[in-house]
mmCIF file of N, CA, C and O in Angstrom:
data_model
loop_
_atom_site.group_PDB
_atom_site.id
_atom_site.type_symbol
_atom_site.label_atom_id
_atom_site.label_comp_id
_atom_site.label_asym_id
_atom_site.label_seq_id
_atom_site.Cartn_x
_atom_site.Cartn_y
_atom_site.Cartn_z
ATOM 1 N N UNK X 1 16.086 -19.747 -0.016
ATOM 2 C CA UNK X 1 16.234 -18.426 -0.606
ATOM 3 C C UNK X 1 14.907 -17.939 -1.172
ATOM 4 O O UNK X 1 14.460 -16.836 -0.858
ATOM 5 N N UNK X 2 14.160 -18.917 -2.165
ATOM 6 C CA UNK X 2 12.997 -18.406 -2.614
ATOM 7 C C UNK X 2 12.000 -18.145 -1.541
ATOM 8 O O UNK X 2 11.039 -17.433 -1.833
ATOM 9 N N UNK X 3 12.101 -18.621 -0.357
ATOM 10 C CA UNK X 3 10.943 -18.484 0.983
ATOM 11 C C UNK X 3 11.673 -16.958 1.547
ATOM 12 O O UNK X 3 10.954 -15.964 1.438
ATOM 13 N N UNK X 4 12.193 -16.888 1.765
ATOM 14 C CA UNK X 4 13.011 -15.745 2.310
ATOM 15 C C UNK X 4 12.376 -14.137 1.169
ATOM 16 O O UNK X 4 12.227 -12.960 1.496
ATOM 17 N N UNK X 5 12.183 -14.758 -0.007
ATOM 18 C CA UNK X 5 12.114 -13.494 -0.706
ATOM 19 C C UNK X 5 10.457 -13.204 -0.428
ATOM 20 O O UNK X 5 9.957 -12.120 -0.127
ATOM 21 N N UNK X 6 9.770 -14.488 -0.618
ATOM 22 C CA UNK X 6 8.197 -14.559 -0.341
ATOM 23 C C UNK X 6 7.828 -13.745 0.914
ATOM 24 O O UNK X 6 7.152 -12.721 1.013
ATOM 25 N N UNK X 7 8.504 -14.537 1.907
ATOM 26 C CA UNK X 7 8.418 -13.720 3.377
ATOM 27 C C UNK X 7 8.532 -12.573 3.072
ATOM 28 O O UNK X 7 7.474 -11.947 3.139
ATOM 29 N N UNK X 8 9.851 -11.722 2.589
ATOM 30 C CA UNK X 8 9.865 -10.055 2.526
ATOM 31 C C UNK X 8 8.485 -9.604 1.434
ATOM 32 O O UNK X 8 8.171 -8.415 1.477
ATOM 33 N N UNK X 9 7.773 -10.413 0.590
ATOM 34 C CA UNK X 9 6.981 -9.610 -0.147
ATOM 35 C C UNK X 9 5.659 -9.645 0.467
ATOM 36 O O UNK X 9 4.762 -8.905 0.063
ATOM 37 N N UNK X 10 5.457 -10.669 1.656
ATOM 38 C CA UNK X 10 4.047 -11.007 2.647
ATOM 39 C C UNK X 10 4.157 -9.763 3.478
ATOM 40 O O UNK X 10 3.200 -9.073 3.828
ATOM 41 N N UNK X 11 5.874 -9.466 3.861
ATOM 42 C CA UNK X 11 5.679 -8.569 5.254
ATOM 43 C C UNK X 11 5.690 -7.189 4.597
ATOM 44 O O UNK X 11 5.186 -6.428 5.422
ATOM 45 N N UNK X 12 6.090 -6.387 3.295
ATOM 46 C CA UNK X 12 5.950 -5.524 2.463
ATOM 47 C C UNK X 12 4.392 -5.225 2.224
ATOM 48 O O UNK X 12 4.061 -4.080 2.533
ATOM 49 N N UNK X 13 3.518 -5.942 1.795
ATOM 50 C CA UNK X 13 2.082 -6.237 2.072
ATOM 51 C C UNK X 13 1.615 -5.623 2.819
ATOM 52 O O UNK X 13 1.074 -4.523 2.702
ATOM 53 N N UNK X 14 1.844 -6.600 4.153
ATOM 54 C CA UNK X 14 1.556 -5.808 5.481
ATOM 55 C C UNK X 14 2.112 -4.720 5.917
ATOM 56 O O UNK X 14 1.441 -4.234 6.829
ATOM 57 N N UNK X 15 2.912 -4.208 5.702
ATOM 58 C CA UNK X 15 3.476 -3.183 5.927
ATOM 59 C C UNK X 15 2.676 -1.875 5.572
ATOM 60 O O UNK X 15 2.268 -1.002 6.338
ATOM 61 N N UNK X 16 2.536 -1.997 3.892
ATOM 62 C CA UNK X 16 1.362 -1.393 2.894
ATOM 63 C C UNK X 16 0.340 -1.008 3.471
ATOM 64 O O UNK X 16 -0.084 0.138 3.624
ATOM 65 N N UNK X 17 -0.312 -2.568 3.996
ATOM 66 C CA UNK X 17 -1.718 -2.245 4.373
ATOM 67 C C UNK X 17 -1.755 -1.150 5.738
ATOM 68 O O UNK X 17 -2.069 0.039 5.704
ATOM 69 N N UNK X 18 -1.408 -1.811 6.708
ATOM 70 C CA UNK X 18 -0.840 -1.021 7.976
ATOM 71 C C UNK X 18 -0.828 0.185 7.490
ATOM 72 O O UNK X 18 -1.909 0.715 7.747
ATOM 73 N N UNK X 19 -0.073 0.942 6.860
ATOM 74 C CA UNK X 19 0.043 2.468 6.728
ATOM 75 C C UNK X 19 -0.754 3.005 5.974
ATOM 76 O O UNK X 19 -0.894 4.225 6.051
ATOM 77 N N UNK X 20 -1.550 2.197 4.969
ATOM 78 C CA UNK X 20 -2.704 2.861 4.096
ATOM 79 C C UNK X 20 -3.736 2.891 4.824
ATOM 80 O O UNK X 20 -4.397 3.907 4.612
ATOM 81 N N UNK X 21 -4.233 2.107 5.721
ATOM 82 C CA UNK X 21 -5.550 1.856 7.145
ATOM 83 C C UNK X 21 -5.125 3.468 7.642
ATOM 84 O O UNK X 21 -5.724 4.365 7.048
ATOM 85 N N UNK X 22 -4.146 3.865 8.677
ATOM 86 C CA UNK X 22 -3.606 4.738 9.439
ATOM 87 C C UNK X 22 -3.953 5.542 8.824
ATOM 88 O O UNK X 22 -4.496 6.155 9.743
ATOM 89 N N UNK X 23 -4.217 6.416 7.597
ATOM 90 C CA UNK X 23 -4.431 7.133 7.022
ATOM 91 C C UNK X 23 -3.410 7.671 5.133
ATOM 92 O O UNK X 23 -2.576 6.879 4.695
ATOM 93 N N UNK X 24 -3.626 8.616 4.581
ATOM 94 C CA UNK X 24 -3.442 8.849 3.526
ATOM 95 C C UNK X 24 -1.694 8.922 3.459
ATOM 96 O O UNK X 24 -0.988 9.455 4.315
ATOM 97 N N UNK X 25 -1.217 8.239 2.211
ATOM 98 C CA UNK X 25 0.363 8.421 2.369
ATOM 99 C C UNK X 25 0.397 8.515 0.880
ATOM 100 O O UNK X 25 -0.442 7.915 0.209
ATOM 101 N N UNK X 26 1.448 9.333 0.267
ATOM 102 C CA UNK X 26 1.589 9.510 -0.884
ATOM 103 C C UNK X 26 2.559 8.488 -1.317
ATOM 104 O O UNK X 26 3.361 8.154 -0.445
ATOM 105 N N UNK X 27 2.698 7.758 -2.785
ATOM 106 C CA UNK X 27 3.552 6.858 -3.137
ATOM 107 C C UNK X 27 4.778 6.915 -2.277
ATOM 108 O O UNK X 27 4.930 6.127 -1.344
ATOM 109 N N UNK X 28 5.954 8.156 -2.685
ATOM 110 C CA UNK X 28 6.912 8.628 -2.111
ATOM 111 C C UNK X 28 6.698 8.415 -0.609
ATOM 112 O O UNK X 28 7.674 7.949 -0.020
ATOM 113 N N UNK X 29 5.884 8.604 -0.066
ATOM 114 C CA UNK X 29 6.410 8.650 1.500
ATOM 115 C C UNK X 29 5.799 7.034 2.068
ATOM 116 O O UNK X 29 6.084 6.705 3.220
ATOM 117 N N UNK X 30 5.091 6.232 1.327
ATOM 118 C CA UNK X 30 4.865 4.883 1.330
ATOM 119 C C UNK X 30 6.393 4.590 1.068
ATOM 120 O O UNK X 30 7.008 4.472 2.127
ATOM 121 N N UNK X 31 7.128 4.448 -0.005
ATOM 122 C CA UNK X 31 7.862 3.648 -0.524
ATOM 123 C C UNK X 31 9.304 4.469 0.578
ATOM 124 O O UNK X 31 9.973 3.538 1.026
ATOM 125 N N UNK X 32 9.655 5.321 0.878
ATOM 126 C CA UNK X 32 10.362 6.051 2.314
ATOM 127 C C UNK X 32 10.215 5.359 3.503
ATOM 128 O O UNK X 32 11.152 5.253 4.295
ATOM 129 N N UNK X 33 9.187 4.906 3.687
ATOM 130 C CA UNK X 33 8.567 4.275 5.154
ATOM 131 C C UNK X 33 9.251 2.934 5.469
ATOM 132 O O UNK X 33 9.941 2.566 6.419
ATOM 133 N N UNK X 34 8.823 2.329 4.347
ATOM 134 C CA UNK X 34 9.218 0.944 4.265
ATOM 135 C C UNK X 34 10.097 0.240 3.456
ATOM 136 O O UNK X 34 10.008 -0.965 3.217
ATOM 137 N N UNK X 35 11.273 1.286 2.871
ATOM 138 C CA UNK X 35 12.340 1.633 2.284
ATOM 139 C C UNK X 35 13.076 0.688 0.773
ATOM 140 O O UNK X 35 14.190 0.265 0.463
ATOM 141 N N UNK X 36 11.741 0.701 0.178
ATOM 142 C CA UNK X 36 11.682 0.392 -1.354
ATOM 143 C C UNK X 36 11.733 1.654 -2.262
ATOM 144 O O UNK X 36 11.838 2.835 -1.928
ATOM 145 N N UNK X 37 11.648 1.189 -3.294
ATOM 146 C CA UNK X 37 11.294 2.439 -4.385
ATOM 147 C C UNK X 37 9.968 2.397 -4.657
ATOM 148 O O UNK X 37 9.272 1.509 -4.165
ATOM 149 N N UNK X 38 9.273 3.676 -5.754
ATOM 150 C CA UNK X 38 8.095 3.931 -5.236
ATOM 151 C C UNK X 38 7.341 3.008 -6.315
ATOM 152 O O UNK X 38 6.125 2.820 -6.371
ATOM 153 N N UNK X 39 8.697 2.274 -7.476
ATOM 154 C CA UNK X 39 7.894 1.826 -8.147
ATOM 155 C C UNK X 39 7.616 0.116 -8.009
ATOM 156 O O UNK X 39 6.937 -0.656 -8.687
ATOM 157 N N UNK X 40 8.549 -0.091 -6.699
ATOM 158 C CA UNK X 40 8.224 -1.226 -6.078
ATOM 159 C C UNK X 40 6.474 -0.882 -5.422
ATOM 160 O O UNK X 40 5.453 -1.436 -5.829
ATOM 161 N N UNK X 41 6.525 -0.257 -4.776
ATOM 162 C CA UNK X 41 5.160 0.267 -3.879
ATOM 163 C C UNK X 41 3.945 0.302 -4.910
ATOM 164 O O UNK X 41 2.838 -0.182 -4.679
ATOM 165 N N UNK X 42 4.307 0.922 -6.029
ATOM 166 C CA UNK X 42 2.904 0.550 -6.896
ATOM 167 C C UNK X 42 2.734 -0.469 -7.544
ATOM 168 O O UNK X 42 1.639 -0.700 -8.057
ATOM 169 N N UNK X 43 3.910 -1.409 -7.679
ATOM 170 C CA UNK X 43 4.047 -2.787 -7.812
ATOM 171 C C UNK X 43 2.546 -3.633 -6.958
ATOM 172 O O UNK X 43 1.489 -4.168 -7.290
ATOM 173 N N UNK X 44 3.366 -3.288 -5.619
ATOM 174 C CA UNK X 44 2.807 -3.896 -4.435
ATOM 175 C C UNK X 44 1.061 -3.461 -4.000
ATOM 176 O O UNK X 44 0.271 -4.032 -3.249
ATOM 177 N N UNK X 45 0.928 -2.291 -4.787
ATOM 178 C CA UNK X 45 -0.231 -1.878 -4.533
ATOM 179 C C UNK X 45 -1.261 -2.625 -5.436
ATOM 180 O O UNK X 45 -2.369 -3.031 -5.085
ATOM 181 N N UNK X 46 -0.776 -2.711 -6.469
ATOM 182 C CA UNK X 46 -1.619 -3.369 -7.657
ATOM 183 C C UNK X 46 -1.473 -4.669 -7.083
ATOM 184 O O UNK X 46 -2.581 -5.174 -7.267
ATOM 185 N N UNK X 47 -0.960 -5.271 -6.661
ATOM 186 C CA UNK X 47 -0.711 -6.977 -5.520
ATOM 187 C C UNK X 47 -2.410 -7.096 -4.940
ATOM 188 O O UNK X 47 -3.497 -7.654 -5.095
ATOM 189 N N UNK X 48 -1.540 -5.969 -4.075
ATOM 190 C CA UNK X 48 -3.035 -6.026 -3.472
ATOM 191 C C UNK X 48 -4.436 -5.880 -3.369
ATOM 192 O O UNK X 48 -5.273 -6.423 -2.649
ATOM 193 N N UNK X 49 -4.507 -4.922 -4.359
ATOM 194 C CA UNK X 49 -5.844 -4.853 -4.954
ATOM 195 C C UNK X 49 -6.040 -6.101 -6.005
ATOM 196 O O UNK X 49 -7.245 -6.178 -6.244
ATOM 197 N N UNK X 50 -5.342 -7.059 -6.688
ATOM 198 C CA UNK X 50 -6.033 -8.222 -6.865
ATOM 199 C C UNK X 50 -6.458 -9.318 -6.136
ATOM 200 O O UNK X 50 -7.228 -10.185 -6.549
ATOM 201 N N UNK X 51 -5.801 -9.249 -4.746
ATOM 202 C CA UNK X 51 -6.041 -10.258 -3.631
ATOM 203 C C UNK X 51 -7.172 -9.733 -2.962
ATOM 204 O O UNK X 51 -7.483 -10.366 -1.953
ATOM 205 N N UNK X 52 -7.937 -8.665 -3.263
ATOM 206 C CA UNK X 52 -9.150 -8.433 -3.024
ATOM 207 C C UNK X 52 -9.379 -7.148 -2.182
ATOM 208 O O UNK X 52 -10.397 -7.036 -1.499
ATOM 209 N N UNK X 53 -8.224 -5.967 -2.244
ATOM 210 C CA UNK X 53 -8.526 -4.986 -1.090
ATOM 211 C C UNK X 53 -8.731 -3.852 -2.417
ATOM 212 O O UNK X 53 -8.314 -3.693 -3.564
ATOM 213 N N UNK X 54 -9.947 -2.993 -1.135
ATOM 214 C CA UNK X 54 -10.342 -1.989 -2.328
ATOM 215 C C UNK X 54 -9.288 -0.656 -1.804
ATOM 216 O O UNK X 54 -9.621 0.309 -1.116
ATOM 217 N N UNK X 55 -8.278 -0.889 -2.231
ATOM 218 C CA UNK X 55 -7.180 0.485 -2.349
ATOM 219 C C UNK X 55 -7.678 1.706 -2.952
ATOM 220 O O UNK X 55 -7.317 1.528 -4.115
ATOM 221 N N UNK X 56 -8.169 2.642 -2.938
ATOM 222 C CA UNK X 56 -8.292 3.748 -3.499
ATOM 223 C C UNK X 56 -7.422 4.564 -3.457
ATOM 224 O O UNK X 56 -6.845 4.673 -2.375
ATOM 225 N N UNK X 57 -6.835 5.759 -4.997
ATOM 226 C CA UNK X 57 -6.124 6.697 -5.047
ATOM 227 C C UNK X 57 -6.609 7.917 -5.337
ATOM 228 O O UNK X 57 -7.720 7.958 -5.864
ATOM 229 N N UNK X 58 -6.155 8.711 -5.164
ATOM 230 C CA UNK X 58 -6.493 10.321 -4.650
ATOM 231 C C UNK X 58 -5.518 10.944 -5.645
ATOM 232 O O UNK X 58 -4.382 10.470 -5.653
ATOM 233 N N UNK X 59 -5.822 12.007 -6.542
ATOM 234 C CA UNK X 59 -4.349 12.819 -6.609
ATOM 235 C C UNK X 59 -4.615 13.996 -6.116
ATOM 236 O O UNK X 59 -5.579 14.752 -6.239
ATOM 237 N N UNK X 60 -3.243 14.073 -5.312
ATOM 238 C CA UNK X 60 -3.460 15.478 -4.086
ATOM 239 C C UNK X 60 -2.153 16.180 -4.773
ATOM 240 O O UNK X 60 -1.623 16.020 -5.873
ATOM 241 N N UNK X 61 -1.874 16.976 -3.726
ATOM 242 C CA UNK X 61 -0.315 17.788 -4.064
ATOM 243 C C UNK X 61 0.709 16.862 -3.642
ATOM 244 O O UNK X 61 0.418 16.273 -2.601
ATOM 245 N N UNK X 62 1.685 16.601 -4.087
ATOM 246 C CA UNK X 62 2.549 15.690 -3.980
ATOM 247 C C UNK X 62 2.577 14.415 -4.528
ATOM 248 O O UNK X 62 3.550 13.667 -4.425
ATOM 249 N N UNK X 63 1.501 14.127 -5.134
ATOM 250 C CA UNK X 63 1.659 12.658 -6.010
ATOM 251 C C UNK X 63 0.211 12.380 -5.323
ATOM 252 O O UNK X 63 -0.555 13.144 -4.736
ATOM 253 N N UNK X 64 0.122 10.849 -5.652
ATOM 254 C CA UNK X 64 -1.465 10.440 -6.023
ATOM 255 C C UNK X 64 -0.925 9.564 -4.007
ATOM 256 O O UNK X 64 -0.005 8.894 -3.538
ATOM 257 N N UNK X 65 -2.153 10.160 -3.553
ATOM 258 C CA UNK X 65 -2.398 8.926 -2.037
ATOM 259 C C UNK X 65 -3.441 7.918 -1.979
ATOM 260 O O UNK X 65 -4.477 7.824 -2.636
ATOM 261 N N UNK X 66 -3.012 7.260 -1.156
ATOM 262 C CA UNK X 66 -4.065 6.167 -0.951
ATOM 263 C C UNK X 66 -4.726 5.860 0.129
ATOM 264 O O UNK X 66 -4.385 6.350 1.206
ATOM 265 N N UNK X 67 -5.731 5.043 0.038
ATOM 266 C CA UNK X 67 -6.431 4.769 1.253
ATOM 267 C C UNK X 67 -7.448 3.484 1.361
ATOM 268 O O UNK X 67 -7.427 3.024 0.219
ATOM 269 N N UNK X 68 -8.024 2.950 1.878
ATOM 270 C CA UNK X 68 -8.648 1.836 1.874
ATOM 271 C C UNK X 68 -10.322 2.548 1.710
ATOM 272 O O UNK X 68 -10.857 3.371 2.454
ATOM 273 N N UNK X 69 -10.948 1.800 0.291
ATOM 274 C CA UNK X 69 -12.209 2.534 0.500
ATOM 275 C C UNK X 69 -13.207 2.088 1.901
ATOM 276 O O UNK X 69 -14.129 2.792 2.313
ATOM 277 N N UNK X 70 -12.906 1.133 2.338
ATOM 278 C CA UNK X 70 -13.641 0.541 3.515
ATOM 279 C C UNK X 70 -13.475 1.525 4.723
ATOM 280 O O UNK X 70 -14.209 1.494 5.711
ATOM 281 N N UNK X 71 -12.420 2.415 4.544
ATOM 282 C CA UNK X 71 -12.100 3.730 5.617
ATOM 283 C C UNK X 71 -12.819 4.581 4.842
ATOM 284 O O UNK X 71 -13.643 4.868 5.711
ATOM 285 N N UNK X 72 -13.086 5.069 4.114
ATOM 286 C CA UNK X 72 -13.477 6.134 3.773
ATOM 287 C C UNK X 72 -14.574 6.069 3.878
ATOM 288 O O UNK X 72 -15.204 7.039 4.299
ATOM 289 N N UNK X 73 -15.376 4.539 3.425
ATOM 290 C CA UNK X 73 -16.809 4.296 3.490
ATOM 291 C C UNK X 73 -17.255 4.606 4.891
ATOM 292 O O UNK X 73 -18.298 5.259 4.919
ATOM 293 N N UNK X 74 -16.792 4.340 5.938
ATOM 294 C CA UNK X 74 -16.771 4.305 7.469
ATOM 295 C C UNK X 74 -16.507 5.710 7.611
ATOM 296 O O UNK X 74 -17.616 6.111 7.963
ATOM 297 N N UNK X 75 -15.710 6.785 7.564
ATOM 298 C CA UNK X 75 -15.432 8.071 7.900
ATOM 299 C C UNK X 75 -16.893 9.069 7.068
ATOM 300 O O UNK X 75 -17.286 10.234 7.113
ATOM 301 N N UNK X 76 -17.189 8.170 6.570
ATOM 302 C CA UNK X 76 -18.489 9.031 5.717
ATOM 303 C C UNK X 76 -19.847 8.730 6.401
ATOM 304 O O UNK X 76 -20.894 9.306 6.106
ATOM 305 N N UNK X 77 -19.755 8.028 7.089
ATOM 306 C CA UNK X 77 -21.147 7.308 7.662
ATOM 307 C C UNK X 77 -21.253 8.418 8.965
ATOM 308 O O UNK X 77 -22.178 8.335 9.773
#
């Protein structure tokens, strides 16, 4: 049971990352996608930015988006 929950929070992760690479998604339509709540998703976001990814947030219209600064660094070059 406890591996089972690990697994869903590795593939939630990936899931995360996957759609933040692809481009900008607002909490809400992150946590829609991959059908958590949004305050699971900023849970998961703060995860990941201690395991070492530079997540960056934006506040746009609709809530704050994200993106990987390593894309942005690259779209700027």
């Amino acid at each position: 049971m406890h591996y089972e929950k690990s697994l869903q929070i590795e593939q939630r992760f990936s899931e995360l990352l996957e759609l933040i690479q692809s481009g900008q998604y607002s909490t809400p339509e992150l946590a829609e996608r991959i059908g958590v709540s949004v305050p699971t998703v900023s849970r998961s976001i703060q995860a990941l930015r201690e395991r070492g990814h530079e997540i960056i947030a934006e506040k746009a219209e609709g809530g704050w988006h994200y993106e990987l600064a390593t894309r942005k660094r690259t779209a700027a070059k």
